[in-house]
mmCIF file of C-alpha atoms in Angstrom:
data_model
loop_
_atom_site.group_PDB
_atom_site.id
_atom_site.type_symbol
_atom_site.label_atom_id
_atom_site.label_comp_id
_atom_site.label_asym_id
_atom_site.label_seq_id
_atom_site.Cartn_x
_atom_site.Cartn_y
_atom_site.Cartn_z
ATOM 1 C CA UNK A 77 -128.103 18.658 58.971
ATOM 2 C CA UNK A 78 -130.428 16.107 57.468
ATOM 3 C CA UNK A 79 -129.731 13.331 59.939
ATOM 4 C CA UNK A 80 -127.949 11.294 57.304
ATOM 5 C CA UNK A 81 -127.239 8.234 59.367
ATOM 6 C CA UNK A 82 -130.465 8.076 61.326
ATOM 7 C CA UNK A 83 -128.632 6.997 64.470
ATOM 8 C CA UNK A 84 -129.246 10.275 66.326
ATOM 9 C CA UNK A 85 -132.961 10.522 65.534
ATOM 10 C CA UNK A 86 -135.248 10.611 68.596
ATOM 11 C CA UNK A 87 -137.053 7.528 67.252
ATOM 12 C CA UNK A 88 -133.779 5.557 67.287
ATOM 13 C CA UNK A 89 -133.191 6.414 70.926
ATOM 14 C CA UNK A 90 -136.802 5.511 71.754
ATOM 15 C CA UNK A 91 -136.390 2.126 70.074
ATOM 16 C CA UNK A 92 -133.137 1.434 71.931
ATOM 17 C CA UNK A 93 -134.888 2.236 75.208
ATOM 18 C CA UNK A 94 -137.836 -0.026 74.361
ATOM 19 C CA UNK A 95 -135.488 -2.911 73.605
ATOM 20 C CA UNK A 96 -133.451 -2.396 76.801
ATOM 21 C CA UNK A 97 -136.569 -2.355 78.957
ATOM 22 C CA UNK A 98 -137.871 -5.489 77.276
ATOM 23 C CA UNK A 99 -134.530 -7.284 77.794
ATOM 24 C CA UNK A 100 -134.544 -6.381 81.494
ATOM 25 C CA UNK A 101 -138.077 -7.699 81.868
ATOM 26 C CA UNK A 102 -137.184 -10.992 80.177
ATOM 27 C CA UNK A 103 -134.067 -11.390 82.345
ATOM 28 C CA UNK A 104 -135.995 -10.897 85.589
ATOM 29 C CA UNK A 105 -138.874 -13.167 84.571
ATOM 30 C CA UNK A 106 -141.277 -10.576 85.943
ATOM 31 C CA UNK A 107 -144.264 -12.029 84.074
ATOM 32 C CA UNK A 108 -145.344 -15.410 82.684
ATOM 33 C CA UNK A 109 -144.060 -15.870 79.150
ATOM 34 C CA UNK A 110 -146.095 -17.209 76.226
ATOM 35 C CA UNK A 111 -144.181 -18.344 73.131
ATOM 36 C CA UNK A 112 -145.755 -18.255 69.684
ATOM 37 C CA UNK A 113 -145.076 -17.752 65.992
ATOM 38 C CA UNK A 114 -147.329 -14.970 64.813
ATOM 39 C CA UNK A 115 -147.967 -13.178 61.533
ATOM 40 C CA UNK A 116 -147.181 -9.578 62.439
ATOM 41 C CA UNK A 117 -148.619 -9.536 65.914
ATOM 42 C CA UNK A 118 -151.503 -11.968 65.853
ATOM 43 C CA UNK A 119 -152.470 -12.868 69.457
ATOM 44 C CA UNK A 120 -149.984 -10.439 71.036
ATOM 45 C CA UNK A 121 -152.746 -8.272 72.495
ATOM 46 C CA UNK A 122 -154.551 -11.323 73.850
ATOM 47 C CA UNK A 123 -151.354 -12.544 75.522
ATOM 48 C CA UNK A 124 -150.787 -9.109 77.042
ATOM 49 C CA UNK A 125 -154.355 -8.903 78.313
ATOM 50 C CA UNK A 126 -153.562 -11.798 80.658
ATOM 51 C CA UNK A 127 -150.525 -9.957 82.043
ATOM 52 C CA UNK A 128 -148.166 -12.302 80.177
ATOM 53 C CA UNK A 129 -145.133 -11.455 78.053
ATOM 54 C CA UNK A 130 -145.157 -12.513 74.354
ATOM 55 C CA UNK A 131 -141.996 -14.322 73.258
ATOM 56 C CA UNK A 132 -141.506 -14.161 69.477
ATOM 57 C CA UNK A 133 -138.536 -15.676 67.618
ATOM 58 C CA UNK A 134 -138.522 -12.822 65.095
ATOM 59 C CA UNK A 135 -137.650 -10.431 67.913
ATOM 60 C CA UNK A 136 -134.389 -12.259 68.609
ATOM 61 C CA UNK A 137 -133.549 -12.076 64.900
ATOM 62 C CA UNK A 138 -134.209 -8.339 64.889
ATOM 63 C CA UNK A 139 -132.169 -7.602 68.031
ATOM 64 C CA UNK A 140 -129.238 -9.730 66.858
ATOM 65 C CA UNK A 141 -129.036 -7.811 63.580
ATOM 66 C CA UNK A 142 -129.177 -4.425 65.339
ATOM 67 C CA UNK A 143 -126.228 -5.467 67.498
ATOM 68 C CA UNK A 144 -124.155 -6.805 64.609
ATOM 69 C CA UNK A 145 -121.752 -4.332 63.021
ATOM 70 C CA UNK A 146 -120.855 -4.474 59.346
ATOM 71 C CA UNK A 147 -117.466 -5.893 60.374
ATOM 72 C CA UNK A 148 -119.031 -8.911 62.110
ATOM 73 C CA UNK A 149 -119.432 -12.191 60.229
ATOM 74 C CA UNK A 150 -122.892 -12.915 58.850
ATOM 75 C CA UNK A 151 -125.122 -15.314 60.780
ATOM 76 C CA UNK A 152 -125.930 -18.847 59.775
ATOM 77 C CA UNK A 153 -128.150 -19.605 56.802
ATOM 78 C CA UNK A 154 -131.420 -17.650 57.055
ATOM 79 C CA UNK A 155 -133.506 -20.450 55.569
ATOM 80 C CA UNK A 156 -136.632 -20.757 57.751
ATOM 81 C CA UNK A 157 -134.943 -18.227 60.011
ATOM 82 C CA UNK A 158 -137.753 -18.013 62.522
ATOM 83 C CA UNK A 159 -137.511 -21.742 63.173
ATOM 84 C CA UNK A 160 -133.752 -21.482 63.519
ATOM 85 C CA UNK A 161 -133.953 -18.611 65.981
ATOM 86 C CA UNK A 162 -136.697 -20.309 67.968
ATOM 87 C CA UNK A 163 -134.741 -23.533 68.340
ATOM 88 C CA UNK A 164 -131.565 -21.622 69.176
ATOM 89 C CA UNK A 165 -133.432 -19.784 71.921
ATOM 90 C CA UNK A 166 -134.615 -23.026 73.461
ATOM 91 C CA UNK A 167 -131.304 -24.906 73.178
ATOM 92 C CA UNK A 168 -128.901 -22.253 74.428
ATOM 93 C CA UNK A 169 -128.573 -22.028 78.239
ATOM 94 C CA UNK A 170 -127.048 -18.564 77.833
ATOM 95 C CA UNK A 171 -129.722 -17.194 75.496
ATOM 96 C CA UNK A 172 -131.597 -15.486 78.293
ATOM 97 C CA UNK A 173 -134.795 -17.153 77.105
ATOM 98 C CA UNK A 174 -137.476 -17.420 79.756
ATOM 99 C CA UNK A 175 -139.018 -20.890 79.943
ATOM 100 C CA UNK A 176 -142.538 -20.208 78.680
ATOM 101 C CA UNK A 177 -145.633 -21.109 80.632
ATOM 102 C CA UNK A 178 -147.423 -21.883 77.348
ATOM 103 C CA UNK A 179 -146.752 -22.386 73.633
ATOM 104 C CA UNK A 180 -149.447 -21.288 71.163
ATOM 105 C CA UNK A 181 -149.035 -22.970 67.780
ATOM 106 C CA UNK A 182 -150.735 -21.267 64.832
ATOM 107 C CA UNK A 183 -150.759 -23.942 62.145
ATOM 108 C CA UNK A 184 -151.505 -23.757 58.456
ATOM 109 C CA UNK A 185 -149.975 -25.243 55.346
ATOM 110 C CA UNK A 186 -146.273 -25.476 56.326
ATOM 111 C CA UNK A 187 -145.308 -28.907 57.721
ATOM 112 C CA UNK A 188 -141.859 -27.649 58.727
ATOM 113 C CA UNK A 189 -143.458 -25.159 61.089
ATOM 114 C CA UNK A 190 -145.483 -27.903 62.746
ATOM 115 C CA UNK A 191 -142.398 -30.121 63.081
ATOM 116 C CA UNK A 192 -140.398 -27.301 64.650
ATOM 117 C CA UNK A 193 -143.154 -26.614 67.132
ATOM 118 C CA UNK A 194 -143.128 -30.259 68.192
ATOM 119 C CA UNK A 195 -139.385 -29.929 68.836
ATOM 120 C CA UNK A 196 -139.959 -26.755 70.849
ATOM 121 C CA UNK A 197 -142.612 -28.457 72.929
ATOM 122 C CA UNK A 198 -140.103 -31.144 73.897
ATOM 123 C CA UNK A 199 -137.276 -28.695 74.571
ATOM 124 C CA UNK A 200 -139.375 -26.434 76.751
ATOM 125 C CA UNK A 201 -141.558 -29.162 78.307
ATOM 126 C CA UNK A 202 -144.416 -26.672 78.249
ATOM 127 C CA UNK A 203 -148.128 -27.134 77.500
ATOM 128 C CA UNK A 204 -149.128 -26.396 73.922
ATOM 129 C CA UNK A 205 -152.361 -25.214 72.345
ATOM 130 C CA UNK A 206 -152.929 -25.072 68.581
ATOM 131 C CA UNK A 207 -154.882 -22.554 66.536
ATOM 132 C CA UNK A 208 -155.764 -22.956 62.856
ATOM 133 C CA UNK A 209 -154.792 -19.859 60.849
ATOM 134 C CA UNK A 210 -154.538 -21.048 57.243
ATOM 135 C CA UNK A 211 -155.461 -18.664 54.416
ATOM 136 C CA UNK A 212 -157.651 -18.688 51.349
ATOM 137 C CA UNK A 213 -156.060 -17.971 48.012
ATOM 138 C CA UNK A 214 -157.392 -14.435 47.974
ATOM 139 C CA UNK A 215 -155.561 -13.485 51.140
ATOM 140 C CA UNK A 216 -158.517 -13.903 53.496
ATOM 141 C CA UNK A 217 -158.491 -16.212 56.501
ATOM 142 C CA UNK A 218 -159.646 -19.707 55.483
ATOM 143 C CA UNK A 219 -161.748 -19.707 58.631
ATOM 144 C CA UNK A 220 -164.016 -16.690 59.049
ATOM 145 C CA UNK A 221 -163.327 -14.314 61.968
ATOM 146 C CA UNK A 222 -166.245 -15.814 63.988
ATOM 147 C CA UNK A 223 -164.723 -19.291 63.571
ATOM 148 C CA UNK A 224 -161.291 -18.028 64.651
ATOM 149 C CA UNK A 225 -162.864 -16.270 67.644
ATOM 150 C CA UNK A 226 -164.659 -19.506 68.574
ATOM 151 C CA UNK A 227 -161.329 -21.366 68.535
ATOM 152 C CA UNK A 228 -159.836 -18.671 70.727
ATOM 153 C CA UNK A 229 -162.667 -19.082 73.241
ATOM 154 C CA UNK A 230 -162.638 -22.860 73.248
ATOM 155 C CA UNK A 231 -158.901 -23.556 73.113
ATOM 156 C CA UNK A 232 -156.718 -20.523 73.792
ATOM 157 C CA UNK A 233 -158.570 -18.756 76.613
ATOM 158 C CA UNK A 234 -158.686 -21.792 78.947
ATOM 159 C CA UNK A 235 -154.993 -22.471 78.286
ATOM 160 C CA UNK A 236 -154.086 -18.828 78.988
ATOM 161 C CA UNK A 237 -156.072 -18.882 82.230
ATOM 162 C CA UNK A 238 -154.262 -22.024 83.406
ATOM 163 C CA UNK A 239 -150.852 -20.642 82.421
ATOM 164 C CA UNK A 240 -151.252 -17.221 84.039
ATOM 165 C CA UNK A 241 -153.741 -17.812 86.848
ATOM 166 C CA UNK A 242 -155.808 -14.880 85.581
ATOM 167 C CA UNK A 243 -159.230 -14.698 84.000
ATOM 168 C CA UNK A 244 -160.188 -13.206 80.646
ATOM 169 C CA UNK A 245 -160.555 -9.404 80.834
ATOM 170 C CA UNK A 246 -162.539 -8.202 77.823
ATOM 171 C CA UNK A 247 -162.121 -4.501 78.621
ATOM 172 C CA UNK A 248 -158.361 -4.857 78.912
ATOM 173 C CA UNK A 249 -158.227 -6.663 75.563
ATOM 174 C CA UNK A 250 -160.411 -3.984 73.954
ATOM 175 C CA UNK A 251 -158.043 -1.239 75.114
ATOM 176 C CA UNK A 252 -154.971 -3.097 73.812
ATOM 177 C CA UNK A 253 -156.615 -3.728 70.419
ATOM 178 C CA UNK A 254 -157.475 -0.039 70.161
ATOM 179 C CA UNK A 255 -153.829 0.851 70.827
ATOM 180 C CA UNK A 256 -152.721 -1.584 68.115
ATOM 181 C CA UNK A 257 -155.200 -0.200 65.609
ATOM 182 C CA UNK A 258 -153.958 3.339 66.226
ATOM 183 C CA UNK A 259 -150.336 2.190 65.991
ATOM 184 C CA UNK A 260 -150.972 0.474 62.654
ATOM 185 C CA UNK A 261 -152.626 3.652 61.324
ATOM 186 C CA UNK A 262 -149.492 5.663 62.236
ATOM 187 C CA UNK A 263 -147.260 3.231 60.349
ATOM 188 C CA UNK A 264 -149.598 3.244 57.331
ATOM 189 C CA UNK A 265 -149.464 7.043 57.188
ATOM 190 C CA UNK A 266 -145.670 6.931 57.272
ATOM 191 C CA UNK A 267 -145.514 4.323 54.506
ATOM 192 C CA UNK A 268 -147.795 6.485 52.340
ATOM 193 C CA UNK A 269 -145.049 9.140 52.265
ATOM 194 C CA UNK A 270 -143.119 6.783 49.988
ATOM 195 C CA UNK A 271 -145.201 8.115 47.087
ATOM 196 C CA UNK A 272 -143.399 11.463 47.336
ATOM 197 C CA UNK A 273 -140.352 12.291 45.217
ATOM 198 C CA UNK A 274 -137.904 12.164 46.818
ATOM 199 C CA UNK A 275 -139.349 9.650 49.230
ATOM 200 C CA UNK A 276 -138.513 10.652 52.830
ATOM 201 C CA UNK A 277 -138.672 6.998 53.920
ATOM 202 C CA UNK A 278 -137.189 3.734 52.778
ATOM 203 C CA UNK A 279 -140.430 1.780 52.917
ATOM 204 C CA UNK A 280 -138.698 -1.580 53.106
ATOM 205 C CA UNK A 281 -135.341 -1.495 54.865
ATOM 206 C CA UNK A 282 -136.121 1.618 56.878
ATOM 207 C CA UNK A 283 -139.709 0.830 57.853
ATOM 208 C CA UNK A 284 -141.357 -2.478 57.070
ATOM 209 C CA UNK A 285 -138.278 -4.688 56.946
ATOM 210 C CA UNK A 286 -136.741 -3.368 60.129
ATOM 211 C CA UNK A 287 -139.865 -2.660 62.098
ATOM 212 C CA UNK A 288 -142.122 -5.654 61.499
ATOM 213 C CA UNK A 289 -140.866 -7.197 64.746
ATOM 214 C CA UNK A 290 -141.354 -3.960 66.634
ATOM 215 C CA UNK A 291 -144.926 -3.712 65.438
ATOM 216 C CA UNK A 292 -145.358 -7.300 66.612
ATOM 217 C CA UNK A 293 -143.815 -7.432 70.039
ATOM 218 C CA UNK A 294 -144.697 -3.846 71.020
ATOM 219 C CA UNK A 295 -148.283 -4.043 69.771
ATOM 220 C CA UNK A 296 -150.837 -3.058 72.358
ATOM 221 C CA UNK A 297 -148.490 -0.744 74.273
ATOM 222 C CA UNK A 298 -148.604 3.004 74.776
ATOM 223 C CA UNK A 299 -144.824 3.158 74.322
ATOM 224 C CA UNK A 300 -145.165 1.497 70.913
ATOM 225 C CA UNK A 301 -147.776 4.019 69.845
ATOM 226 C CA UNK A 302 -145.546 6.925 70.953
ATOM 227 C CA UNK A 303 -142.657 5.434 68.997
ATOM 228 C CA UNK A 304 -144.611 5.213 65.743
ATOM 229 C CA UNK A 305 -145.969 8.714 66.170
ATOM 230 C CA UNK A 306 -142.408 9.986 66.520
ATOM 231 C CA UNK A 307 -141.330 7.996 63.458
ATOM 232 C CA UNK A 308 -144.128 9.618 61.451
ATOM 233 C CA UNK A 309 -143.195 13.132 62.666
ATOM 234 C CA UNK A 310 -139.583 12.606 61.603
ATOM 235 C CA UNK A 311 -140.628 11.349 58.167
ATOM 236 C CA UNK A 312 -143.008 14.283 57.655
ATOM 237 C CA UNK A 313 -140.243 16.721 58.648
ATOM 238 C CA UNK A 314 -137.899 15.130 56.107
ATOM 239 C CA UNK A 315 -140.607 15.360 53.456
ATOM 240 C CA UNK A 316 -141.163 19.058 54.176
ATOM 241 C CA UNK A 317 -137.419 19.691 53.836
ATOM 242 C CA UNK A 318 -137.158 17.696 50.598
ATOM 243 C CA UNK A 319 -134.825 15.123 52.168
ATOM 244 C CA UNK A 320 -134.598 11.436 51.443
ATOM 245 C CA UNK A 321 -134.435 8.718 54.104
ATOM 246 C CA UNK A 322 -131.448 8.085 56.388
ATOM 247 C CA UNK A 323 -129.572 4.996 55.140
ATOM 248 C CA UNK A 324 -126.253 3.260 55.859
ATOM 249 C CA UNK A 325 -124.878 5.279 52.924
ATOM 250 C CA UNK A 326 -126.113 8.617 54.292
ATOM 251 C CA UNK A 327 -129.231 10.601 53.508
ATOM 252 C CA UNK A 328 -130.579 9.385 50.165
ATOM 253 C CA UNK A 329 -131.733 12.739 48.788
ATOM 254 C CA UNK A 330 -130.886 11.989 45.139
ATOM 255 C CA UNK A 331 -132.866 8.876 44.315
ATOM 256 C CA UNK A 332 -131.844 7.464 40.951
ATOM 257 C CA UNK A 333 -134.058 4.382 41.255
ATOM 258 C CA UNK A 334 -137.494 4.001 42.887
ATOM 259 C CA UNK A 335 -138.165 0.369 43.786
ATOM 260 C CA UNK A 336 -140.867 -1.775 45.414
ATOM 261 C CA UNK A 337 -140.057 -4.812 47.578
ATOM 262 C CA UNK A 338 -142.154 -7.966 47.836
ATOM 263 C CA UNK A 339 -141.206 -10.495 50.485
ATOM 264 C CA UNK A 340 -140.394 -10.995 54.120
ATOM 265 C CA UNK A 341 -137.752 -9.211 56.134
ATOM 266 C CA UNK A 342 -134.058 -10.125 55.525
ATOM 267 C CA UNK A 343 -133.017 -9.565 59.143
ATOM 268 C CA UNK A 344 -129.913 -11.718 58.636
ATOM 269 C CA UNK A 345 -127.958 -8.921 56.906
ATOM 270 C CA UNK A 346 -130.313 -5.983 56.646
ATOM 271 C CA UNK A 347 -127.664 -3.247 56.974
ATOM 272 C CA UNK A 348 -125.367 -4.878 54.407
ATOM 273 C CA UNK A 349 -128.082 -5.412 51.820
ATOM 274 C CA UNK A 350 -129.489 -1.928 52.412
ATOM 275 C CA UNK A 351 -126.040 -0.422 51.772
ATOM 276 C CA UNK A 352 -125.728 -2.301 48.461
ATOM 277 C CA UNK A 353 -128.917 -0.637 47.211
ATOM 278 C CA UNK A 354 -128.657 2.807 48.827
ATOM 279 C CA UNK A 355 -125.034 3.357 47.752
ATOM 280 C CA UNK A 356 -126.314 3.058 44.170
ATOM 281 C CA UNK A 357 -129.074 5.603 44.683
ATOM 282 C CA UNK A 358 -131.878 3.035 44.998
ATOM 283 C CA UNK A 359 -134.726 3.764 47.425
ATOM 284 C CA UNK A 360 -137.555 1.389 48.236
ATOM 285 C CA UNK A 361 -140.668 3.556 48.010
ATOM 286 C CA UNK A 362 -143.223 0.783 48.540
ATOM 287 C CA UNK A 363 -143.720 -2.673 50.049
ATOM 288 C CA UNK A 364 -146.374 -5.318 49.436
ATOM 289 C CA UNK A 365 -145.957 -7.516 52.511
ATOM 290 C CA UNK A 366 -147.582 -4.682 54.273
ATOM 291 C CA UNK A 367 -150.275 -2.957 56.071
ATOM 292 C CA UNK A 368 -153.764 -1.609 55.719
ATOM 293 C CA UNK A 369 -155.287 1.162 57.784
ATOM 294 C CA UNK A 370 -156.195 0.501 61.402
ATOM 295 C CA UNK A 371 -159.487 -1.251 62.147
ATOM 296 C CA UNK A 372 -162.067 0.379 64.390
ATOM 297 C CA UNK A 373 -162.670 -1.622 67.563
ATOM 298 C CA UNK A 374 -166.381 -1.423 68.325
ATOM 299 C CA UNK A 375 -168.401 -2.168 71.450
ATOM 300 C CA UNK A 376 -168.864 -5.914 70.936
ATOM 301 C CA UNK A 377 -166.769 -8.680 72.444
ATOM 302 C CA UNK A 378 -163.201 -7.718 71.480
ATOM 303 C CA UNK A 379 -162.310 -11.385 71.039
ATOM 304 C CA UNK A 380 -164.407 -11.328 67.851
ATOM 305 C CA UNK A 381 -162.175 -8.540 66.533
ATOM 306 C CA UNK A 382 -158.776 -10.105 67.186
ATOM 307 C CA UNK A 383 -158.585 -11.591 63.623
ATOM 308 C CA UNK A 384 -159.622 -8.297 61.966
ATOM 309 C CA UNK A 385 -157.169 -6.132 63.910
ATOM 310 C CA UNK A 386 -154.338 -8.588 63.270
ATOM 311 C CA UNK A 387 -155.132 -8.877 59.569
ATOM 312 C CA UNK A 388 -155.110 -5.091 59.227
ATOM 313 C CA UNK A 389 -151.392 -5.385 59.882
ATOM 314 C CA UNK A 390 -150.560 -8.188 57.495
ATOM 315 C CA UNK A 391 -152.030 -10.897 55.323
ATOM 316 C CA UNK A 392 -150.398 -13.801 53.535
ATOM 317 C CA UNK A 393 -151.932 -13.812 50.047
ATOM 318 C CA UNK A 394 -151.558 -16.437 47.352
ATOM 319 C CA UNK A 395 -149.506 -15.999 44.173
ATOM 320 C CA UNK A 396 -152.179 -14.270 42.090
ATOM 321 C CA UNK A 397 -153.082 -11.854 44.880
ATOM 322 C CA UNK A 398 -149.381 -11.064 45.318
ATOM 323 C CA UNK A 399 -149.094 -10.329 41.595
ATOM 324 C CA UNK A 400 -152.043 -7.918 41.729
ATOM 325 C CA UNK A 401 -150.811 -6.237 44.919
ATOM 326 C CA UNK A 402 -147.272 -5.797 43.593
ATOM 327 C CA UNK A 403 -148.444 -4.436 40.216
ATOM 328 C CA UNK A 404 -150.767 -1.948 41.928
ATOM 329 C CA UNK A 405 -148.048 -0.809 44.365
ATOM 330 C CA UNK A 406 -145.649 -0.177 41.460
ATOM 331 C CA UNK A 407 -148.323 1.946 39.787
ATOM 332 C CA UNK A 408 -149.233 3.965 42.900
ATOM 333 C CA UNK A 409 -145.633 4.733 43.851
ATOM 334 C CA UNK A 410 -144.480 5.363 40.250
ATOM 335 C CA UNK A 411 -141.676 2.875 40.808
ATOM 336 C CA UNK A 412 -139.017 2.060 38.223
ATOM 337 C CA UNK A 413 -138.599 -1.591 39.195
ATOM 338 C CA UNK A 414 -139.240 -4.204 41.849
ATOM 339 C CA UNK A 415 -137.417 -6.807 43.948
ATOM 340 C CA UNK A 416 -138.831 -10.129 45.114
ATOM 341 C CA UNK A 417 -137.264 -12.134 47.924
ATOM 342 C CA UNK A 418 -137.321 -15.916 47.583
ATOM 343 C CA UNK A 419 -135.806 -18.950 49.264
ATOM 344 C CA UNK A 420 -134.629 -21.524 46.740
ATOM 345 C CA UNK A 421 -134.535 -24.179 49.451
ATOM 346 C CA UNK A 422 -138.267 -23.833 50.150
ATOM 347 C CA UNK A 423 -140.097 -25.680 47.393
ATOM 348 C CA UNK A 424 -143.365 -23.838 47.946
ATOM 349 C CA UNK A 425 -141.676 -20.490 47.316
ATOM 350 C CA UNK A 426 -139.205 -21.555 44.635
ATOM 351 C CA UNK A 427 -141.962 -22.757 42.318
ATOM 352 C CA UNK A 428 -143.790 -19.439 42.301
ATOM 353 C CA UNK A 429 -141.241 -16.633 42.221
ATOM 354 C CA UNK A 430 -140.214 -16.836 38.562
ATOM 355 C CA UNK A 431 -143.865 -16.965 37.493
ATOM 356 C CA UNK A 432 -144.549 -13.916 39.614
ATOM 357 C CA UNK A 433 -141.522 -12.063 38.243
ATOM 358 C CA UNK A 434 -142.502 -12.684 34.621
ATOM 359 C CA UNK A 435 -146.151 -11.733 35.105
ATOM 360 C CA UNK A 436 -145.489 -8.507 37.037
ATOM 361 C CA UNK A 437 -142.895 -7.442 34.444
ATOM 362 C CA UNK A 438 -145.499 -8.039 31.751
ATOM 363 C CA UNK A 439 -148.263 -6.128 33.536
ATOM 364 C CA UNK A 440 -146.222 -3.203 34.838
ATOM 365 C CA UNK A 441 -143.601 -2.797 32.132
ATOM 366 C CA UNK A 442 -140.985 -2.546 34.882
ATOM 367 C CA UNK A 443 -137.983 -4.858 35.357
ATOM 368 C CA UNK A 444 -137.766 -7.116 38.381
ATOM 369 C CA UNK A 445 -135.123 -8.998 40.326
ATOM 370 C CA UNK A 446 -135.301 -12.053 42.613
ATOM 371 C CA UNK A 447 -133.037 -12.193 45.668
ATOM 372 C CA UNK A 448 -132.507 -15.741 46.918
ATOM 373 C CA UNK A 449 -132.157 -15.848 50.700
ATOM 374 C CA UNK A 450 -129.260 -18.268 50.229
ATOM 375 C CA UNK A 451 -127.123 -15.245 49.236
ATOM 376 C CA UNK A 452 -127.670 -13.765 52.689
ATOM 377 C CA UNK A 453 -125.640 -16.567 54.310
ATOM 378 C CA UNK A 454 -122.424 -15.230 52.728
ATOM 379 C CA UNK A 455 -120.665 -11.916 53.249
ATOM 380 C CA UNK A 456 -122.355 -9.117 51.323
ATOM 381 C CA UNK A 457 -119.887 -6.525 50.060
ATOM 382 C CA UNK A 458 -118.987 -4.859 46.763
ATOM 383 C CA UNK A 459 -117.239 -8.010 45.558
ATOM 384 C CA UNK A 460 -120.097 -10.379 46.389
ATOM 385 C CA UNK A 461 -122.231 -12.083 43.793
ATOM 386 C CA UNK A 462 -125.317 -10.372 45.198
ATOM 387 C CA UNK A 463 -123.799 -6.890 44.815
ATOM 388 C CA UNK A 464 -122.956 -7.666 41.183
ATOM 389 C CA UNK A 465 -126.495 -8.939 40.636
ATOM 390 C CA UNK A 466 -127.923 -5.708 42.081
ATOM 391 C CA UNK A 467 -125.620 -3.621 39.872
ATOM 392 C CA UNK A 468 -126.766 -5.438 36.718
ATOM 393 C CA UNK A 469 -130.403 -5.082 37.756
ATOM 394 C CA UNK A 470 -130.126 -1.325 38.364
ATOM 395 C CA UNK A 471 -128.424 -0.883 35.001
ATOM 396 C CA UNK A 472 -131.437 -2.630 33.464
ATOM 397 C CA UNK A 473 -133.769 -0.330 35.414
ATOM 398 C CA UNK A 474 -131.928 2.754 34.143
ATOM 399 C CA UNK A 475 -131.897 1.485 30.569
ATOM 400 C CA UNK A 476 -135.600 0.680 30.659
ATOM 401 C CA UNK A 477 -136.236 4.159 31.996
ATOM 402 C CA UNK A 478 -134.129 5.634 29.231
ATOM 403 C CA UNK A 479 -131.426 6.987 31.545
ATOM 404 C CA UNK A 480 -128.258 4.960 31.111
ATOM 405 C CA UNK A 481 -125.983 5.094 34.167
#
């Protein structure tokens, strides 16, 4: 068989085992915990190099969605979901959250993030250290890597040493960064298979959307590297057999629509939303909130390379960079259309999405659709407004392609 559901794949069992082992470690409090918001793994290797356990709110979101069946009610509104999950972790005595020894606050342009971190500091009564990680408009760090490394030395390292009672181990950090670079390269190679027809992977729901948190919290581990190697082997085997990706609707071998996704991960109802698309023959063959090839870790001080290795996994570009990246991804994957995720309740996002939609449609000649995260707070089924919106969009895709129905 072609492993239509994906649930019996070796990679699925490996992921389940990784999550169980992590949960047991958190429950026993076997290591000091350091809580932070990170952009796809930033600082995780540094935290691990001190023998500490990284606590990330996106991991709770990911685990909760894996446990939720399609029959369960949807979670609360996903607006600023990482803040919501972080505060829920701190406030619930039954959440299993380990009181952290330290909070690391990466701050940039979002005041709501800073406000939430102040709340977390009070709830946890833990020391806090801040780190400036704002971005230029072209997707580069506003502060150069040497400046970021200097902040790490001056602010984060002393705080980590106080929290863990251990000194900075440059060789340990170098080894963990090398593991992360190799892991990122495995994921990039798997995502590249999305250019095939049929695509053996769903580059958004099956890879990037579901596995961003895994690439974060399991960065810098040998088990994480083994997992991504297995994921790549399975995708290459499917490609050799001419199979599509496993989806909630079965193996998507006949792909009527090739789409690209731009946006962050809808963990709130990933399985439901995936089913709406896959049941209509739509496969996501590319993503833009994505990854570049692994960075070589040279013989210098590895602290200077923490920004580069992290940014190889993900960057947060401005509107015009997003437009260029999305247009180029549509071209490379020969996609028929694209989907942009937005949050109408976040003013910074709401003001840009329609502009982006119009400009990418103009440049690529492909139709686009905006999914407002507000829709993810309600049940997603065939009668939902979102399912009807997807149906109308795919009809437009087919018509534009000259294949009605």
